[in-house]
CSV table of C-alpha atoms in Angstrom, one decimal:
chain,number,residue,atom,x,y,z
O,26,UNK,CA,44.7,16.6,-88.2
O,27,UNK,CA,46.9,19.1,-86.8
O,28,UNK,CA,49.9,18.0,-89.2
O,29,UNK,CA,48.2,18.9,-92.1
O,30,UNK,CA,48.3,22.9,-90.9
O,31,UNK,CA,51.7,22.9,-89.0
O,32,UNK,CA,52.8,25.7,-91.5
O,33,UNK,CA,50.4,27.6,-90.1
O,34,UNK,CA,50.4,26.9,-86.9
O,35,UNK,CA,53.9,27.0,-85.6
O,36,UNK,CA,54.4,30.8,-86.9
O,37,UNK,CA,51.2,31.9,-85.2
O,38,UNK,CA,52.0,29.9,-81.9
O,39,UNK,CA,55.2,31.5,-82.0
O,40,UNK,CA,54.1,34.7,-82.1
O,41,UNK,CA,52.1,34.6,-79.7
O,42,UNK,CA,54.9,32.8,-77.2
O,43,UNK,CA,56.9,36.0,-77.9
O,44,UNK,CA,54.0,38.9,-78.6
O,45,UNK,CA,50.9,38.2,-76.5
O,46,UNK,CA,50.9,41.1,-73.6
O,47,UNK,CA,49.2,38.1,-71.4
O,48,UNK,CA,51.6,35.8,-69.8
O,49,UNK,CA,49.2,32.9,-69.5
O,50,UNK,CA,48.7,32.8,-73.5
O,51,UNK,CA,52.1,32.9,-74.0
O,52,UNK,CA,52.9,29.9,-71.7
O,53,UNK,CA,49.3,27.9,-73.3
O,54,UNK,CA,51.6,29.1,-77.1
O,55,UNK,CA,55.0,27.5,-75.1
O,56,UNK,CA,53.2,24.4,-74.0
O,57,UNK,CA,51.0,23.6,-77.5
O,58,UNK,CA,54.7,24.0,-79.0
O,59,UNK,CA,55.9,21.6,-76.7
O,60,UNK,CA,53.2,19.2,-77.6
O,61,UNK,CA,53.7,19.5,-81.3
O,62,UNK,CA,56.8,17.9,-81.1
O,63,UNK,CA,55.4,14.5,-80.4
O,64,UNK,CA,54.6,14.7,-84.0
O,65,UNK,CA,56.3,12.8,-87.2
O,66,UNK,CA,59.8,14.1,-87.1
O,67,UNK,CA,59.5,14.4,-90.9
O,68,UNK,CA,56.4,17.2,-90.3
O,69,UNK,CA,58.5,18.9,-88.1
O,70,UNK,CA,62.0,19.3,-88.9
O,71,UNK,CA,61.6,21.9,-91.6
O,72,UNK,CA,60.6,24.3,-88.7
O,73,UNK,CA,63.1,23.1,-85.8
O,74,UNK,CA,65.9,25.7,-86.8
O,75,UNK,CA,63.0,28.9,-86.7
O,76,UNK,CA,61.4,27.8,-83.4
O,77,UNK,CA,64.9,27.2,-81.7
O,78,UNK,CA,65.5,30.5,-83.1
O,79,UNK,CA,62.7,32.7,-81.6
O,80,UNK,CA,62.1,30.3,-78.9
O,81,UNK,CA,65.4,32.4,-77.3
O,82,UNK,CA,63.0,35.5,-77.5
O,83,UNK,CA,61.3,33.8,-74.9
O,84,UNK,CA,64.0,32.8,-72.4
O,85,UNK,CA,64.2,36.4,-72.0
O,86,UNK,CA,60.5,36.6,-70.8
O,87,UNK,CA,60.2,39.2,-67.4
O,88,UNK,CA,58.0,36.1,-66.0
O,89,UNK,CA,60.0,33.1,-64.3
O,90,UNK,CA,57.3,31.0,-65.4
O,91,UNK,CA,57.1,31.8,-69.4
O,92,UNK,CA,60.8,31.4,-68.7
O,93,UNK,CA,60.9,27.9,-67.3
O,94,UNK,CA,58.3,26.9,-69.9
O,95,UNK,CA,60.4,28.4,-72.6
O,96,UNK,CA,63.4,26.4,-71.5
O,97,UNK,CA,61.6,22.8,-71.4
O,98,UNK,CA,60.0,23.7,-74.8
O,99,UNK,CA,63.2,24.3,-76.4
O,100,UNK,CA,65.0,21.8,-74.8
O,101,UNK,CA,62.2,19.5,-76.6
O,102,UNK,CA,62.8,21.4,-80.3
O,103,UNK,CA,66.6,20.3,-79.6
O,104,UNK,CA,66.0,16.5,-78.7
O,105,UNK,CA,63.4,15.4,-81.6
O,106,UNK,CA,64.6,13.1,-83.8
């Protein structure tokens, strides 16, 4: 179901990963953009280069934790296939 509004999705989660003054909805963003990349690699792969992109907002986070969570996130964005 989610596949058919990833165009819409992905931008708004990564907003929110890099905007949201609350830490914890920036990490639930982090993690739902980790989970979307269990999805069919041909759904996907028109957005990989924009969220590796503003995924390195995030690695820049003041909270270790958004950070860590950044870092596995991307690290996921770079590995799909």
């Amino acid at each position: 179901i989610i596949s058919e509004h990833l165009d819409t999705v992905i931008p708004a989660l990564l907003q929110m990963s890099a905007h949201h003054a609350q830490s914890r909805l920036r990490m639930v963003a982090l993690h739902c953009l980790a989970k979307i990349t269990s999805v069919a690699y041909y759904l996907i792969f028109p957005h990989q280069q924009q969220v590796l992109k503003l995924l390195a907002k995030c690695l820049d986070d003041h909270k270790k934790k958004v950070r860590q969570i950044a870092v596995s996130c991307r690290n996921k964005w770079y590995l799909i296939k």
